[in-house]
Coordinates of N, CA, C and O in Angstrom, one line a residue:
L1 N 1.0 -1.0 -0.2 CA 0.2 -0.1 0.3 C 0.6 1.4 -0.3 O 0.7 1.8 -0.3
S2 N 2.3 1.0 -0.7 CA 3.1 2.4 -0.4 C 3.1 2.9 -1.5 O 2.2 2.6 -3.0
Q3 N 2.5 3.8 -1.0 CA 3.1 5.5 -2.4 C 1.0 4.9 -3.0 O 0.7 5.6 -3.7
T4 N 0.2 4.9 -2.1 CA -0.9 4.6 -2.8 C -1.9 5.8 -2.8 O -1.5 6.8 -1.4
F5 N -2.7 5.6 -3.0 CA -3.7 7.4 -2.8 C -5.2 7.3 -3.0 O -5.8 7.1 -4.1
L6 N -5.4 7.3 -1.7 CA -7.1 7.0 -1.7 C -7.9 8.4 -0.7 O -7.6 9.2 0.4
I7 N -9.4 8.0 -1.1 CA -9.8 9.6 -0.3 C -11.3 8.9 0.4 O -11.7 7.9 0.3
D8 N -11.2 9.0 1.5 CA -12.5 8.6 1.9 C -12.6 7.5 2.6 O -13.6 6.6 2.6
V9 N -11.2 7.2 2.9 CA -11.1 5.5 2.9 C -11.3 5.3 4.3 O -10.9 5.7 4.7
D10 N -12.9 3.7 4.3 CA -12.9 3.4 6.0 C -12.2 1.5 6.7 O -13.0 1.1 4.9
L11 N -11.5 1.8 6.8 CA -11.3 0.6 7.5 C -10.8 0.9 8.7 O -9.8 0.4 9.3
S12 N -12.4 1.0 9.3 CA -11.8 1.1 10.6 C -12.1 0.3 11.5 O -12.6 -1.1 10.6
S13 N -11.4 -0.2 12.2 CA -11.3 -1.0 13.0 C -10.4 -2.9 12.1 O -10.9 -4.1 12.4
T14 N -9.5 -2.2 11.8 CA -8.7 -3.6 10.6 C -7.3 -4.0 12.0 O -7.5 -2.6 12.1
D15 N -7.1 -4.8 11.8 CA -6.3 -5.4 11.7 C -4.6 -5.1 11.2 O -4.5 -5.2 10.6
L16 N -4.1 -4.0 10.5 CA -3.4 -3.7 9.6 C -1.9 -3.0 10.8 O -0.7 -2.6 10.0
T17 N -1.7 -4.9 11.2 CA -0.5 -4.4 12.3 C 1.5 -5.6 11.2 O 1.1 -5.7 9.7
G18 N 1.8 -3.9 10.8 CA 3.1 -3.6 10.5 C 2.9 -3.5 8.5 O 4.0 -3.7 8.0
V19 N 1.4 -2.9 8.7 CA 1.1 -2.5 7.3 C 2.3 -1.4 6.9 O 3.0 -0.8 7.1
D20 N 2.9 -1.3 5.2 CA 3.8 -0.2 4.5 C 2.3 0.2 4.2 O 2.6 0.7 2.9
F21 N 2.1 2.2 4.8 CA 1.7 2.3 3.9 C 2.5 4.2 4.0 O 2.5 5.0 3.5
S22 N 4.1 4.0 3.8 CA 5.1 5.1 3.3 C 4.4 5.6 2.2 O 4.5 5.3 1.1
Q23 N 5.0 7.1 1.7 CA 4.3 7.8 1.2 C 3.1 7.8 0.3 O 2.9 8.5 -0.8
A24 N 1.9 7.2 1.3 CA 0.2 8.0 0.7 C 0.0 8.4 1.0 O 0.9 9.3 1.9
R25 N -0.7 9.0 0.7 CA -1.4 10.2 0.9 C -3.6 9.3 1.3 O -4.0 8.2 0.9
L26 N -3.3 9.9 3.2 CA -4.7 9.4 3.1 C -5.5 10.3 3.3 O -5.8 10.5 4.5
T27 N -6.2 10.9 2.7 CA -7.3 11.9 3.1 C -9.1 11.6 4.0 O -9.8 10.7 2.7
R28 N -9.3 12.3 4.7 CA -10.2 12.4 5.1 C -10.5 10.0 5.4 O -11.6 10.0 5.5
A29 N -9.7 9.7 5.9 CA -10.0 8.4 5.9 C -10.0 7.7 7.8 O -9.6 8.7 7.9
N30 N -10.8 6.9 7.9 CA -11.3 6.9 9.3 C -10.5 5.5 9.2 O -11.0 3.8 8.8
L31 N -9.2 5.3 10.5 CA -8.7 4.2 10.8 C -9.1 4.4 13.0 O -8.6 3.7 12.9
S32 N -10.2 4.7 12.1 CA -10.3 4.1 14.4 C -10.1 2.6 14.8 O -11.3 2.4 13.9
N33 N -9.6 2.9 15.7 CA -9.9 1.9 15.8 C -9.4 1.1 15.5 O -9.0 -0.8 16.5
C34 N -8.5 0.6 14.3 CA -6.8 0.2 13.7 C -6.4 -0.1 14.6 O -5.5 0.4 15.3
N35 N -5.2 -1.6 14.1 CA -4.1 -2.2 14.4 C -3.4 -1.7 13.6 O -3.4 -1.6 13.0
L36 N -1.5 -0.2 14.1 CA -1.2 0.2 12.8 C 0.3 0.0 13.7 O 0.8 0.6 14.2
R37 N -0.2 -1.0 14.5 CA 1.7 -1.8 15.4 C 2.4 -1.7 14.0 O 2.4 -2.8 13.1
Y38 N 3.7 -1.2 14.5 CA 5.3 -0.9 13.5 C 5.3 -1.3 12.2 O 5.5 -1.4 11.8
A39 N 3.8 -0.8 12.1 CA 3.3 0.0 10.8 C 4.2 1.4 9.9 O 4.9 1.7 11.0
D40 N 4.9 1.5 8.4 CA 6.2 1.6 8.4 C 4.8 3.1 7.2 O 4.0 2.7 5.9
L41 N 5.0 4.7 8.0 CA 3.7 6.0 8.0 C 4.6 7.1 7.7 O 4.5 7.3 7.5
E42 N 5.5 6.8 7.3 CA 6.7 7.3 6.8 C 6.7 8.2 6.0 O 5.8 7.5 4.5
A43 N 5.7 9.4 5.7 CA 5.6 10.5 4.0 C 4.8 9.7 4.1 O 4.3 10.6 3.3
V44 N 3.7 10.0 5.4 CA 2.2 9.6 4.7 C 1.2 10.8 4.8 O 2.1 11.7 6.0
Q45 N 0.5 11.0 4.1 CA -0.2 12.1 3.9 C -1.9 12.1 4.3 O -2.7 11.5 3.8
L46 N -1.8 11.9 6.3 CA -3.1 11.2 6.9 C -3.9 13.0 7.3 O -4.6 13.0 8.0
R47 N -5.3 13.7 6.6 CA -4.3 14.9 7.2 C -6.3 14.8 6.7 O -7.3 14.1 6.2
N48 N -7.2 15.4 8.2 CA -8.8 15.0 8.5 C -9.3 13.9 8.4 O -9.7 13.1 8.6
A49 N -7.3 12.9 9.0 CA -7.7 11.5 9.0 C -8.4 11.3 10.3 O -8.2 12.4 11.6
N50 N -9.5 9.8 11.2 CA -10.2 9.3 12.0 C -9.3 8.8 12.5 O -9.7 7.8 12.0
L51 N -8.1 8.8 14.2 CA -7.3 7.7 13.8 C -7.8 7.8 15.8 O -6.4 7.5 16.6
N52 N -9.1 7.5 15.1 CA -9.6 8.0 17.1 C -9.4 6.2 17.2 O -9.5 5.0 17.4
C53 N -8.8 5.7 19.0 CA -8.3 4.6 19.4 C -7.2 3.6 19.2 O -7.6 3.0 19.3
V54 N -6.7 4.4 17.9 CA -5.8 3.8 16.9 C -4.6 3.5 18.3 O -4.3 3.8 18.6
D55 N -4.4 1.6 18.0 CA -2.5 1.4 18.2 C -1.6 1.7 17.4 O -1.6 1.0 15.9
L56 N -1.1 2.4 17.5 CA 0.8 2.2 16.9 C 1.7 1.8 17.6 O 2.7 2.9 16.9
T57 N 2.0 1.6 18.9 CA 2.7 1.6 19.3 C 3.6 1.4 18.3 O 3.4 -0.5 16.9
G58 N 4.8 1.6 18.0 CA 6.2 0.7 17.2 C 6.1 1.1 16.1 O 6.8 1.0 15.2
A59 N 5.0 2.3 15.1 CA 5.6 3.1 14.4 C 5.9 3.9 13.7 O 6.5 5.1 14.5
N60 N 6.5 3.5 12.6 CA 7.0 4.8 12.0 C 6.6 5.9 11.1 O 5.6 6.0 10.7
L61 N 5.9 7.3 11.6 CA 5.8 8.3 11.7 C 7.0 8.9 11.2 O 6.4 10.7 11.3
T62 N 8.4 9.0 10.5 CA 8.8 9.9 10.3 C 8.3 11.1 9.1 O 7.7 10.1 8.2
A63 N 8.8 12.4 9.6 CA 8.0 13.8 8.3 C 6.6 13.4 7.7 O 6.4 13.3 6.4
C64 N 6.0 12.4 8.8 CA 4.2 12.3 8.0 C 3.5 13.2 8.2 O 4.2 14.5 9.4
Q65 N 2.4 13.5 7.8 CA 1.4 14.9 8.4 C 0.6 14.6 9.2 O 0.0 13.7 7.5
L66 N 0.0 14.6 9.9 CA -1.1 14.7 10.1 C -1.7 16.3 11.3 O -2.4 16.0 11.4
R67 N -1.7 17.1 9.9 CA -3.0 18.3 10.2 C -4.5 17.8 10.2 O -4.6 17.1 9.6
R68 N -4.6 18.5 11.6 CA -6.1 18.2 11.0 C -7.3 16.8 11.5 O -7.7 16.2 11.3
C69 N -6.1 16.4 12.4 CA -6.9 14.7 12.2 C -6.8 13.9 13.9 O -6.6 15.1 15.2
N70 N -7.8 13.1 14.2 CA -8.5 12.4 15.3 C -7.9 11.9 15.6 O -7.6 11.3 15.7
L71 N -6.0 12.1 16.5 CA -5.9 10.9 18.2 C -6.1 10.4 19.0 O -5.7 10.6 20.1
Y72 N -7.5 11.3 19.3 CA -8.7 11.2 21.0 C -8.1 9.2 21.3 O -7.7 8.3 20.3
H73 N -7.2 9.6 21.9 CA -6.9 7.8 23.4 C -6.0 8.0 21.7 O -6.2 6.0 22.7
A74 N -5.2 8.0 21.3 CA -4.6 6.5 20.1 C -3.0 6.7 22.1 O -2.5 7.8 22.0
T75 N -3.1 5.6 21.0 CA -2.1 5.1 21.9 C -0.3 5.6 20.7 O -0.5 4.9 19.3
L76 N 0.4 5.3 20.8 CA 1.4 6.3 20.9 C 2.7 5.6 20.8 O 4.1 6.4 20.9
R77 N 2.8 4.9 21.7 CA 3.8 4.5 23.0 C 5.4 3.6 21.8 O 5.2 2.9 21.0
G78 N 6.5 4.4 21.5 CA 8.0 4.9 20.9 C 7.9 4.8 20.1 O 8.5 3.9 19.0
V79 N 6.3 5.4 19.0 CA 7.3 5.5 17.8 C 7.5 7.1 17.7 O 7.4 8.2 18.5
D80 N 8.5 6.8 16.7 CA 8.9 8.3 15.5 C 8.8 8.4 14.3 O 8.0 9.1 14.1
L81 N 8.1 10.0 16.0 CA 7.5 10.9 14.3 C 8.1 12.4 14.7 O 8.1 14.1 14.6
T82 N 9.9 12.5 13.9 CA 10.5 13.2 14.1 C 9.7 13.9 12.6 O 9.4 13.4 11.8
D83 N 9.9 15.5 12.8 CA 10.5 16.0 11.7 C 8.3 15.7 10.8 O 7.7 16.5 9.9
A84 N 7.2 15.3 11.6 CA 5.4 15.4 11.8 C 4.7 16.9 12.0 O 5.4 17.3 13.1
D85 N 4.0 16.8 11.1 CA 3.1 17.8 11.3 C 2.0 16.8 11.8 O 0.9 16.5 11.2
L86 N 1.5 18.1 13.1 CA 1.1 17.1 13.8 C 0.1 19.2 14.6 O -1.0 18.7 15.3
R87 N 0.0 19.6 13.2 CA -1.4 21.0 13.9 C -2.4 21.2 13.2 O -2.7 20.2 13.1
D88 N -3.3 21.6 15.0 CA -4.5 21.4 14.5 C -5.3 20.1 15.4 O -6.4 19.8 14.8
S89 N -4.1 19.2 15.4 CA -4.9 18.1 15.7 C -4.9 17.6 17.1 O -4.3 17.8 17.9
S90 N -6.2 16.9 17.1 CA -7.0 16.4 18.8 C -5.5 15.2 19.2 O -6.1 14.4 18.5
L91 N -4.9 14.9 20.0 CA -3.9 14.3 20.8 C -5.3 14.3 22.2 O -3.8 13.3 22.8
K92 N -6.4 14.3 22.9 CA -6.7 14.4 23.6 C -6.2 12.8 24.8 O -6.9 11.9 23.6
Q93 N -6.0 12.9 25.5 CA -5.5 11.6 26.4 C -5.5 10.8 25.0 O -5.0 8.8 25.5
A94 N -4.5 10.5 24.7 CA -3.6 9.7 23.1 C -2.1 9.6 24.6 O -1.9 10.0 25.7
N95 N -1.3 8.9 24.8 CA -0.8 7.6 24.5 C 1.2 7.9 23.5 O 0.9 7.3 23.2
L96 N 1.6 8.5 24.6 CA 2.9 9.9 23.6 C 3.7 9.4 24.9 O 5.0 10.0 24.7
S97 N 4.3 8.1 25.7 CA 5.9 8.7 26.3 C 5.8 7.5 25.3 O 6.0 6.4 24.4
N98 N 7.3 7.5 25.8 CA 8.9 7.7 24.4 C 8.3 7.9 23.7 O 9.1 6.6 22.1
V99 N 8.3 8.7 23.8 CA 7.8 9.4 21.6 C 9.1 9.9 21.4 O 9.6 11.0 21.9
D100 N 9.9 9.8 20.0 CA 10.4 10.9 19.8 C 9.5 12.1 18.6 O 9.4 11.8 17.6
L101 N 9.7 13.4 19.2 CA 9.2 14.3 18.3 C 9.7 15.2 18.4 O 9.8 16.4 18.1
T102 N 11.7 15.0 18.2 CA 12.3 16.2 17.5 C 11.6 16.8 16.4 O 11.0 15.9 15.1
Y103 N 11.6 18.1 15.9 CA 11.3 19.0 15.1 C 9.8 19.0 14.9 O 9.4 18.8 13.4
T104 N 8.9 17.8 15.8 CA 7.7 18.2 15.6 C 6.7 19.7 15.8 O 7.3 19.4 17.1
D105 N 6.2 19.5 15.4 CA 4.9 20.5 14.6 C 3.4 20.5 16.2 O 3.0 19.8 15.0
L106 N 3.9 20.9 16.5 CA 2.5 20.6 17.5 C 1.4 21.6 17.9 O 1.0 21.7 18.7
A107 N 1.9 23.1 17.1 CA 0.6 23.6 17.1 C 0.0 24.1 17.0 O -0.4 23.3 16.0
G108 N -1.1 24.5 17.6 CA -2.6 24.4 17.9 C -3.1 22.8 17.8 O -4.7 23.2 18.7
A109 N -2.2 22.3 18.5 CA -2.2 20.3 19.3 C -3.8 20.1 20.8 O -2.4 21.5 21.7
N110 N -3.2 20.7 20.7 CA -4.9 19.4 22.0 C -4.4 18.2 22.5 O -4.8 17.6 21.6
V111 N -3.4 18.7 23.5 CA -3.1 17.5 24.2 C -3.8 17.4 25.6 O -3.1 17.1 26.4
E112 N -4.6 18.3 25.5 CA -5.5 18.1 27.5 C -5.5 16.2 27.8 O -5.9 14.8 26.6
A113 N -5.2 15.9 28.6 CA -5.2 14.9 30.1 C -4.1 13.4 28.2 O -3.3 13.2 29.0
A114 N -2.9 14.1 27.8 CA -2.0 13.4 26.8 C -0.9 12.6 27.7 O -0.1 13.1 29.6
V115 N -0.4 11.4 27.9 CA 0.5 11.3 28.3 C 2.0 11.1 27.4 O 2.2 11.1 27.0
F116 N 2.6 12.0 27.9 CA 3.8 12.7 27.7 C 5.4 12.1 29.2 O 4.6 12.0 30.2
D117 N 7.0 11.7 28.3 CA 7.3 11.1 29.6 C 7.3 12.7 29.9 O 7.5 13.4 29.8
P118 N 7.8 12.0 31.9 CA 8.4 13.5 32.5 C 9.7 14.3 31.4 O 9.3 15.4 31.4
T119 N 10.8 14.1 31.3 CA 11.4 15.4 30.4 C 11.4 15.9 29.3 O 11.2 16.6 29.6
F120 N 10.1 15.3 28.7 CA 8.9 16.0 27.9 C 8.4 16.8 28.3 O 8.5 18.2 27.5
A121 N 7.7 16.5 28.6 CA 6.5 16.7 30.2 C 7.5 19.1 30.7 O 6.4 19.8 30.4
E122 N 8.3 18.6 30.9 CA 9.7 19.3 30.9 C 9.3 20.4 30.7 O 9.9 21.6 30.9
Y123 N 9.9 19.7 30.0 CA 10.4 20.4 28.3 C 9.9 21.0 27.5 O 10.6 22.0 27.7
I124 N 8.4 21.0 27.6 CA 7.1 22.1 26.7 C 7.1 23.1 28.1 O 6.7 23.9 27.6
L125 N 6.9 22.1 29.2 CA 6.8 24.1 30.6 C 7.8 25.1 30.4 O 6.9 25.8 29.8
A126 N 8.5 24.9 29.6 CA 9.9 25.8 30.0 C 9.8 26.1 28.8 O 10.2 27.3 28.3
N127 N 9.2 26.2 27.5 CA 9.2 26.3 26.1 C 7.7 26.5 25.6 O 7.7 25.6 24.6
P128 N 6.6 26.7 25.9 CA 5.3 26.0 24.9 C 4.6 27.2 24.4 O 4.8 26.6 22.9
A129 N 4.6 28.3 23.9 CA 5.2 28.9 22.3 C 5.9 27.9 21.5 O 5.1 28.2 20.4
Q130 N 7.0 27.2 22.3 CA 7.2 26.5 20.7 C 7.0 25.5 20.4 O 6.5 25.0 19.5
F131 N 5.7 24.8 21.2 CA 4.5 23.7 20.3 C 3.4 23.5 20.3 O 2.6 23.4 19.2
F132 N 2.6 24.9 20.8 CA 1.5 24.9 21.3 C 1.1 26.4 20.9 O 2.2 27.5 21.2
K133 N -0.2 26.5 20.1 CA -1.4 28.1 20.8 C -1.9 29.0 22.8 O -1.0 28.0 23.1
P134 N -1.4 30.3 22.1 CA -1.8 29.9 24.1 C -3.0 29.2 24.5 O -2.8 29.9 25.6
D135 N -3.3 28.3 23.8 CA -5.1 28.1 25.2 C -3.7 27.0 26.1 O -2.7 26.2 25.7
A136 N -5.1 26.6 27.2 CA -4.4 25.8 28.0 C -3.9 24.0 27.6 O -5.1 23.9 26.9
A137 N -3.0 23.1 28.5 CA -3.0 22.8 27.7 C -3.1 21.3 29.4 O -2.2 21.7 29.9
N138 N -3.6 20.6 29.1 CA -2.8 18.9 30.4 C -2.6 18.3 30.1 O -2.6 17.7 29.3
I139 N -1.2 18.5 30.8 CA -0.6 17.4 30.2 C 0.2 16.2 31.1 O 0.2 16.9 32.4
T140 N 0.2 15.1 31.4 CA -0.4 14.2 32.0 C 1.8 13.4 32.1 O 1.5 12.6 31.2
S141 N 2.0 13.1 33.2 CA 3.8 12.6 33.0 C 3.3 10.8 33.5 O 1.9 10.4 34.1
A142 N 4.0 10.9 32.1 CA 4.0 8.4 31.9 C 4.7 7.6 33.3 O 3.3 7.1 33.0
N143 N 5.6 9.0 34.4 CA 5.8 7.8 36.1 C 4.2 8.2 36.8 O 3.9 7.8 37.9
S144 N 3.5 9.2 36.9 CA 2.2 9.5 37.3 C 1.3 10.1 36.4 O 1.0 11.4 36.6
S145 N 0.4 9.1 36.9 CA -0.5 9.5 35.8 C -1.9 10.5 36.9 O -2.7 11.4 35.8
S146 N -1.0 10.9 37.7 CA -2.5 11.7 38.3 C -1.7 12.5 38.6 O -2.9 13.8 38.4
Q147 N -0.8 13.7 38.2 CA -0.1 13.9 37.7 C -0.6 15.3 36.7 O -0.6 14.7 35.5
Q148 N -1.2 16.7 37.0 CA -1.3 17.1 35.9 C -0.1 18.6 35.9 O 0.1 18.9 35.8
I149 N 0.5 18.8 34.8 CA 1.2 19.4 34.6 C 0.4 20.9 33.4 O -0.5 20.7 32.5
Q150 N -0.1 22.2 33.6 CA -1.0 22.9 33.6 C 0.1 23.3 32.1 O 1.6 24.0 33.0
V151 N -0.1 23.6 31.1 CA 0.9 24.7 29.9 C -0.2 25.9 29.5 O -1.3 25.5 29.6
A152 N 0.4 27.0 29.7 CA -0.3 28.2 29.4 C 0.2 28.9 27.7 O 1.5 29.0 28.0

């Protein structure tokens, strides 16, 4: 499925473990509740996609375009998001522990109650303007799910 072009495709609740979607364009795709563990999504364009409750554990999302995507309650443990574009996406209650966010654009992203590694959460507190609009966001440390950190 590498380099495919699909519009309004519904793949919800599909097991896509290890699939190669690299450099594909999936505009307004519904991938909710999918198993995309260890999938190769390098340079994929998933604009306006529904990734609600998707499992992306260990997936490669390097340089992917995820603008205005719904990643509510998604699992992204161990994902490589280097150079990814997550502007204006919802990562509400997403698990982002052990994620590589090097050069990731999170401007306007909703990270309310998202789980980050403690080191990254501290970095966000020190540099919020680099990641988000001035809106407040709740960020939870991966080591202490009850600890709420406000980013203003």
